[in-house]
Structure formats: structure tokens, C-alpha cells
mmCIF file of C-alpha atoms in Angstrom:
data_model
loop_
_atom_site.group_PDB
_atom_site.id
_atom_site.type_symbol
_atom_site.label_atom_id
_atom_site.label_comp_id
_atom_site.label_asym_id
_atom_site.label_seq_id
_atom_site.Cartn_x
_atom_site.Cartn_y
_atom_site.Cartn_z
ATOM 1 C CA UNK A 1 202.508 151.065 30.621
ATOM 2 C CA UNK A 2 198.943 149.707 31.325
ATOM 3 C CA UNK A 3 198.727 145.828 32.263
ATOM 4 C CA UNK A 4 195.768 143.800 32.462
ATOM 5 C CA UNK A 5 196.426 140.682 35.336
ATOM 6 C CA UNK A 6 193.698 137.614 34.807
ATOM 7 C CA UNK A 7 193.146 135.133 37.529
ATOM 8 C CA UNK A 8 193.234 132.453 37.434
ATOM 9 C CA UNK A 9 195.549 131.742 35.221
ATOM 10 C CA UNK A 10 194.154 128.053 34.890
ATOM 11 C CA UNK A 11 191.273 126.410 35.688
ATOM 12 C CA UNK A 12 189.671 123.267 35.096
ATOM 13 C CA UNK A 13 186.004 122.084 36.245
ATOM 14 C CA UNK A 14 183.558 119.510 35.863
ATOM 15 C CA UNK A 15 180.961 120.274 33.380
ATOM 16 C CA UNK A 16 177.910 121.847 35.547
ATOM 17 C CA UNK A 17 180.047 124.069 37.709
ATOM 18 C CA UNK A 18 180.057 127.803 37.823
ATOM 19 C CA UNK A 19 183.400 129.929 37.388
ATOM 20 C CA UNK A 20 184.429 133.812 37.733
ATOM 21 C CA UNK A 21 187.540 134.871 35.861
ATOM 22 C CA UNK A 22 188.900 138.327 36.626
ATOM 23 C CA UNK A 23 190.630 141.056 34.814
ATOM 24 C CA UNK A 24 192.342 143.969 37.055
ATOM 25 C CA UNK A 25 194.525 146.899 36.303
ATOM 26 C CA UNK A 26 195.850 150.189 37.819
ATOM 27 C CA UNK A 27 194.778 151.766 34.914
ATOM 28 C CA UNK A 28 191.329 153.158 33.836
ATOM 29 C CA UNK A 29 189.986 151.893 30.372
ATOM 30 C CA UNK A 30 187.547 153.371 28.129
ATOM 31 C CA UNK A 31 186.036 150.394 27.309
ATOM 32 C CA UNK A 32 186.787 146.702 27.537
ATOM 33 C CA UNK A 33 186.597 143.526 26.054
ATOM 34 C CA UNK A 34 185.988 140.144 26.007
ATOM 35 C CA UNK A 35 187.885 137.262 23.625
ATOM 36 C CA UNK A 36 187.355 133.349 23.509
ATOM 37 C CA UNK A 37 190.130 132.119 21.527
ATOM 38 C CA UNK A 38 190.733 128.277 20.201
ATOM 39 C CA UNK A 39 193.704 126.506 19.679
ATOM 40 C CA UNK A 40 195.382 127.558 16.181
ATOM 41 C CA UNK A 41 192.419 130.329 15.813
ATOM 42 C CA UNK A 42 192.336 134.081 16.536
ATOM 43 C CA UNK A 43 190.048 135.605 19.107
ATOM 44 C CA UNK A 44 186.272 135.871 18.817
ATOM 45 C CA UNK A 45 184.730 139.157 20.765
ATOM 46 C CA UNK A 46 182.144 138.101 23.035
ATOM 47 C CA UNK A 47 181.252 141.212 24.287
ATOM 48 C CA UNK A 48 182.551 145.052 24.807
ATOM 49 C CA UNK A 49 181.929 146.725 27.878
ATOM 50 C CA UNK A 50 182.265 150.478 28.151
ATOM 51 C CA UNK A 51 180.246 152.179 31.418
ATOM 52 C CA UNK A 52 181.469 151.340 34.631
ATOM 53 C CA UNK A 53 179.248 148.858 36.709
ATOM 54 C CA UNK A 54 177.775 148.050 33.237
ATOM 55 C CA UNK A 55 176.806 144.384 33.494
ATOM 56 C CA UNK A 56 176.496 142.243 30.581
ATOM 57 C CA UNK A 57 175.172 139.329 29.922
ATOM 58 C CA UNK A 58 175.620 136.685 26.938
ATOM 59 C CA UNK A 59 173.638 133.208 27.782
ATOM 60 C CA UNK A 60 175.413 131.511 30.435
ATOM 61 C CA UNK A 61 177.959 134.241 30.486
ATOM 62 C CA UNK A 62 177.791 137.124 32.877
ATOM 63 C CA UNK A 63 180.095 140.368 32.192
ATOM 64 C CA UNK A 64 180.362 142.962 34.582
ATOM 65 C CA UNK A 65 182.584 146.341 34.110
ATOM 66 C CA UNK A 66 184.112 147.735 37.619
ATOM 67 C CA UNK A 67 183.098 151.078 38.600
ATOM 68 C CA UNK A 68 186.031 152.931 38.617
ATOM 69 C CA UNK A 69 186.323 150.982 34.959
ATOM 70 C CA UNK A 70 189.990 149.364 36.367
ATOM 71 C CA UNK A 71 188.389 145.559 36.205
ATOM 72 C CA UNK A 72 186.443 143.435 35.237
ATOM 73 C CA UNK A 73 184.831 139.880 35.714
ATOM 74 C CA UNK A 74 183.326 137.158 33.768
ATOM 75 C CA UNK A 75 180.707 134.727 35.433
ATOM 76 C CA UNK A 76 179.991 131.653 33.694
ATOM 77 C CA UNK A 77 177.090 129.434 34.785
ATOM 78 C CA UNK A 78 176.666 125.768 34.331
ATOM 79 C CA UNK A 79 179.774 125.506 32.292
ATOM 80 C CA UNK A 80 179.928 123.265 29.889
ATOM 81 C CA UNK A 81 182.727 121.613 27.525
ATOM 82 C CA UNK A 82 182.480 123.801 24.236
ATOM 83 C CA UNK A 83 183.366 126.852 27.101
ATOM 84 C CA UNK A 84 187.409 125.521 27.272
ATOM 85 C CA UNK A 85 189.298 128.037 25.402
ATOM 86 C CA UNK A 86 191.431 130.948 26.530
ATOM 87 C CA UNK A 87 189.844 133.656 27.870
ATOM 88 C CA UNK A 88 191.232 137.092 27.056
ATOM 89 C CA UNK A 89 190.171 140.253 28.359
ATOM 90 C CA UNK A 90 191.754 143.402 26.626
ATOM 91 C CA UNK A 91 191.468 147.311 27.684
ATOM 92 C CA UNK A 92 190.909 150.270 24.956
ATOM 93 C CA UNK A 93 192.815 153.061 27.431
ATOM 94 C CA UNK A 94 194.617 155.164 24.823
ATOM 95 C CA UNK A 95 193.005 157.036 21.599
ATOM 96 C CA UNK A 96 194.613 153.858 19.750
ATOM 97 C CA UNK A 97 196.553 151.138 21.911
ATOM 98 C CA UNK A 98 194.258 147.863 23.076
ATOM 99 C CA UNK A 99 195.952 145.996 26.186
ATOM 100 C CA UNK A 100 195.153 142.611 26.367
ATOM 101 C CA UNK A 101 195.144 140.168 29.668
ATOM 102 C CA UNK A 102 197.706 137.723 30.433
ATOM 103 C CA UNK A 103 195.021 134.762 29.319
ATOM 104 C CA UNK A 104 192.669 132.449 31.450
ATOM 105 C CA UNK A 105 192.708 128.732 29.845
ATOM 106 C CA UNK A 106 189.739 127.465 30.805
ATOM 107 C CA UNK A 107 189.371 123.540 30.520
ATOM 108 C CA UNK A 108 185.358 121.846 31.158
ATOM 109 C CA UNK A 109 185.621 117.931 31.821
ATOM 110 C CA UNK A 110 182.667 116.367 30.802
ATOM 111 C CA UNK B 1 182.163 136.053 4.725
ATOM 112 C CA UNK B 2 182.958 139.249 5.550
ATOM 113 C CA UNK B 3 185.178 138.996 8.496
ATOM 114 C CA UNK B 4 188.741 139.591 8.976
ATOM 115 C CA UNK B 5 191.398 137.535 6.602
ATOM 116 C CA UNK B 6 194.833 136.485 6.681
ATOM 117 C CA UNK B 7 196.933 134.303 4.348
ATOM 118 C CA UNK B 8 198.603 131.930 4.805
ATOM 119 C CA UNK B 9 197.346 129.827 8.269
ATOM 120 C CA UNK B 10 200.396 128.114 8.358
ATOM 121 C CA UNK B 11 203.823 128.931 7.450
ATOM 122 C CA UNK B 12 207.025 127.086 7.808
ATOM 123 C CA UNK B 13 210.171 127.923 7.098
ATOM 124 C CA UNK B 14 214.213 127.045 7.220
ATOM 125 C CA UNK B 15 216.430 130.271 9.600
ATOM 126 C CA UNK B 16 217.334 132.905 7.746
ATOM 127 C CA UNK B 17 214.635 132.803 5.318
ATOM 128 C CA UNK B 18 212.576 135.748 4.406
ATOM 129 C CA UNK B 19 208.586 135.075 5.020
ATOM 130 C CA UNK B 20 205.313 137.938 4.211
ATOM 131 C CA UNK B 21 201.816 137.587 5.406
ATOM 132 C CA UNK B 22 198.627 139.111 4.327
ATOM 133 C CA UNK B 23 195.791 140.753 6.219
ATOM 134 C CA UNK B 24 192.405 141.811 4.597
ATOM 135 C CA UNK B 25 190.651 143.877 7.129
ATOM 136 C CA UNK B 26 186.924 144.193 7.051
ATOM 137 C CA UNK B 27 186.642 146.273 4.114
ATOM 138 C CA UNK B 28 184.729 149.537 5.837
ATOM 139 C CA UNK B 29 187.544 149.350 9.256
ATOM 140 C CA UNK B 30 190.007 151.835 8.392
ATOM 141 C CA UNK B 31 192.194 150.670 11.213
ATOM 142 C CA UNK B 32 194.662 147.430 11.101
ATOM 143 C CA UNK B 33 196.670 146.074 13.898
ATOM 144 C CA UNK B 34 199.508 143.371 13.827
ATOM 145 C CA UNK B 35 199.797 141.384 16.742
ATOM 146 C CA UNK B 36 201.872 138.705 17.761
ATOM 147 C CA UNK B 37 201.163 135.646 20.558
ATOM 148 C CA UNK B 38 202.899 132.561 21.993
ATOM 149 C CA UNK B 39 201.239 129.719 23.253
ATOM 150 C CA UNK B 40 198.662 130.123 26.289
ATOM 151 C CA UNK B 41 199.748 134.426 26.110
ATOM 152 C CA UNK B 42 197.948 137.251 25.274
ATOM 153 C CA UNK B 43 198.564 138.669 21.950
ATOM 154 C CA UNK B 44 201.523 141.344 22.179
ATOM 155 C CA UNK B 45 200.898 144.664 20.034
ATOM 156 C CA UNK B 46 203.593 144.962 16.807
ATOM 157 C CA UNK B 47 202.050 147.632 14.985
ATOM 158 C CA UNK B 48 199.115 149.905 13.333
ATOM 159 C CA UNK B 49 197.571 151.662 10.404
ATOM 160 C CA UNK B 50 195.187 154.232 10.344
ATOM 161 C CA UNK B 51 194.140 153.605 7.042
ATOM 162 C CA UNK B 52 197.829 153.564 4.860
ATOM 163 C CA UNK B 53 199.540 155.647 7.534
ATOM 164 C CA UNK B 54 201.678 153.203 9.674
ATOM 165 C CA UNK B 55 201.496 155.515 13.139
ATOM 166 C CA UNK B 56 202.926 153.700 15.859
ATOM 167 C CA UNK B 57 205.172 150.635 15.724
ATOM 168 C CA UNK B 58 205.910 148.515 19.017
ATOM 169 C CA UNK B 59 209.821 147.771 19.716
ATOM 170 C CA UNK B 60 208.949 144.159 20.050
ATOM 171 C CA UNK B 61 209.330 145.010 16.075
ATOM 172 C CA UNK B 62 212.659 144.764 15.155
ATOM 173 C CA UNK B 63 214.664 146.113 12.140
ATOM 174 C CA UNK B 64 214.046 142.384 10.252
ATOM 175 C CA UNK B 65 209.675 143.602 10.721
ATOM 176 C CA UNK B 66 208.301 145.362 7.876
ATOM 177 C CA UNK B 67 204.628 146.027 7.426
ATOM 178 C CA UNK B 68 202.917 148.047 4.756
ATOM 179 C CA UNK B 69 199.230 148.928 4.069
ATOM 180 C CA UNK B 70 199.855 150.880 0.294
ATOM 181 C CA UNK B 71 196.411 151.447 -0.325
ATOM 182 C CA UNK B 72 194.575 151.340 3.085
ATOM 183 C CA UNK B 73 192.883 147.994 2.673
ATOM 184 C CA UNK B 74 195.403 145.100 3.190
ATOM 185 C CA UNK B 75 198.185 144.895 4.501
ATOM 186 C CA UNK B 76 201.517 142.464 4.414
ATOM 187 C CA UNK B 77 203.875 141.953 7.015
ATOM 188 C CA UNK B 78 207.831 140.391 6.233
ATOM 189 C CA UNK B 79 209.845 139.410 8.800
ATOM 190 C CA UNK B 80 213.087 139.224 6.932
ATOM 191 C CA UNK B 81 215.867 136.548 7.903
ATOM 192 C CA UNK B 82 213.863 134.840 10.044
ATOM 193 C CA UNK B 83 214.936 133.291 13.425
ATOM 194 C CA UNK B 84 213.658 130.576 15.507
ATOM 195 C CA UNK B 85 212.111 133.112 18.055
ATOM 196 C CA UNK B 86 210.271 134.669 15.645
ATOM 197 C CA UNK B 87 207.731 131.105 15.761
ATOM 198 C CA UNK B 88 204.654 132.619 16.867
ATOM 199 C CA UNK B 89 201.175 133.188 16.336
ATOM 200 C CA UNK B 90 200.823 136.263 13.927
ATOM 201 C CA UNK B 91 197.224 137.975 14.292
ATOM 202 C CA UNK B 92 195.599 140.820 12.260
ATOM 203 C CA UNK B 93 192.628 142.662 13.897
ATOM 204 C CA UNK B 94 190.589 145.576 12.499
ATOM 205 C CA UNK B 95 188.133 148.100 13.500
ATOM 206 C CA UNK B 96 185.944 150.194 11.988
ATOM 207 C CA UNK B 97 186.426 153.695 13.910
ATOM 208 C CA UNK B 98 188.899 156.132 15.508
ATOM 209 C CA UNK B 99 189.658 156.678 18.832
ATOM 210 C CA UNK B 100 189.228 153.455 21.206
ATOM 211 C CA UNK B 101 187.124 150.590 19.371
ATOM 212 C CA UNK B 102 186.147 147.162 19.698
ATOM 213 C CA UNK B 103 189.162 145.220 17.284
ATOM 214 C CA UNK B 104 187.852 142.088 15.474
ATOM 215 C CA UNK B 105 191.038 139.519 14.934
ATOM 216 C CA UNK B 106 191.061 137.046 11.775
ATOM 217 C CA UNK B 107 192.298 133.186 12.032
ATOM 218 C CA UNK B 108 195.956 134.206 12.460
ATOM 219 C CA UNK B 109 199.649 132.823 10.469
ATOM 220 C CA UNK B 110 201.527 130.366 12.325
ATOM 221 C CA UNK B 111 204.864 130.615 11.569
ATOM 222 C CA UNK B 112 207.259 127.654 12.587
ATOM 223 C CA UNK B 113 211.144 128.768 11.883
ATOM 224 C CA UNK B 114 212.972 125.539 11.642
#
């Protein structure tokens, strides 16, 4: 069974701040990605990842694919309050099977 | 819009009622996934279509889960005598090719069992 761990599972910051949220697994993914989800809404991709030490980068938001394509870790700069959500990063390891993370809720306080 | 679809956004329901949601897949993504998701978790895998071929199902989907995809573009899923664990966030993702491939979700059913 292939798990994806995030940490931290919560975090809350002052608008301004910077923030890392990782994704690791035993297992070696394909490709991975990226999801923002809002309360009572599904997740939106923000970005797919699929060579390892491929770094990404979206804005304020900074992707980066491990090497050995295990983990994974999003950077975001100067947060700012529309970047609360939930944070879900999911692996494509299988020919059909996504895993997806345990969830980072992120909450910026203006 | 031509994004994933699902129908209805919110769903409530007395126990031991039957309830069926739709999915409409982007319309080129021959692949459909059911997933479902509790507050602040990730979404947990049910089930998938390759096209109208149902090929793997997870065990979170019990005998009272059906889902069907009869002509490889939208699918329905009934969870029949519904029970209060089964309140949950219901999502639908597609995507467009095989093997591993970015999946794009749609709004998601909530279903509240009373």
C-alpha cells in the first residue's frame, strides 16, 4: 500500500510569512500532484510534477519533486489570506491508482 | 464550462434511504474515478472506469455501493440503504489518458444521512 504523510498537518500564519509543506512516502511515484481544495468544493490542480528534482513554480508558489521522486515540497512566499485551504498532494505510482496526502489546512490571518 | 460535473451538491437524506449521484467527466477523459472524503482528509479511492469498464473497485465500497458508467461518459453512483457513516464528501475526478495522469475533480455531493 503506498501512503503519502504531509506535515504539517496544520498551520496558521500571519499574512506576509513564508511556509513549506511536505509530502513524503516510501514509495516512488511517477508523477505527482498538487490540490488546493475549499470548504464544500472539490480540489483544484495546481500543478503536476513528474521528473525528479523538477522544480516548479506557480507565482508565489514553489514546487519541487524529490530526486528519488519519494517527496515532495511546496514553498509558499509572502502568503497571503486567499492561500487558506487544504493542501493535498497526491502520487500517480500504479498504471491507474492516485494516492493522495493526509491534507495540510493551511489558515493566513490577515 | 467544460470542467468536471456532478449533481446534486447537496444531498440529504433520512437512514435507510436509497440516494444516486451523477458525474459528467470532461467529455474527451475516458477515465472516471469515485472518491470519497471526510472533513479536513484526503479523498479515499471507491472506484474506476476506463471508459464503461468498471476495473477496480476499493473495499471501502461495500455491497450497499453501486456505480455504473453504461455508455462511457457519465456515470451514477447509489449507495443503497444509506447509513449515517456513509455522510461524506462524494468526489468525481477524470482524466483524459491511460496509464498514470493528472485527475481533474468536479465540486463534489455532500451527502448528510440523518
Amino acid at each position: 500500500t503506498q501512503l503519502l504523510e504531509q506535515s504539517p498537518q496544520f498551520l496558521s500564519i500571519q499574512e506576509g510569512e513564508n511556509l513549506t509543506v511536505y509530502c513524503n512516502s516510501s514509495s516512488v511515484f511517477s508523477s505527482l500532484q498538487w490540490y488546493r481544495q475549499e470548504p464544500g468544493e472539490g480540489p483544484v490542480l495546481l500543478v503536476t510534477v513528474v521528473t525528479g528534482g523538477e522544480v516548479k513554480k506557480l507565482k508565489r508558489l514553489t514546487f519541487q519533486f524529490g530526486d528519488a521522486r519519494k517527496d515532495s515540497s511546496l514553498h509558499i512566499t509572502a502568503a497571503q489570506p486567499g492561500d487558506t485551504g487544504l493542501y493535498l498532494c497526491a502520487g500517480s505510482g500504479g498504471y491507474q491508482k492516485v494516492t493522495f496526502g493526509t491534507g495540510t489546512k493551511l489558515q493566513v490571518i490577515p | 464550462d467544460t470542467g468536471v460535473s456532478q449533481d446534486p451538491r447537496h444531498k440529504i437524506t433520512k437512514r435507510g434511504q436509497n440516494v444516486t449521484f451523477r458525474c459528467d467527466p470532461i467529455s474527451e477523459h475516458n477515465r472516471l474515478y469515485w472518491y470519497r472524503q471526510t472533513l479536513g482528509q484526503g479523498p479515499e479511492f471507491l472506484t474506476y472506469f476506463q471508459n464503461e469498464a468498471q476495473l477496480e473497485k476499493s473495499r471501502l465500497l461495500s455491497d450497499r455501493f453501486s456505480a455504473e458508467r453504461p455508455k462511457g461518459s457519465f456515470s451514477t453512483l447509489e449507495i443503497q440503504r444509506t447509513e449515517q457513516g456513509d455522510s461524506a464528501m462524494y468526489l468525481c475526478a477524470s482524466s483524459l489518458r491511460e496509464g498514470a495522469d493528472t485527475q481533474y475533480f468536479g465540486p463534489g455531493t455532500r451527502l448528510t444521512v440523518l
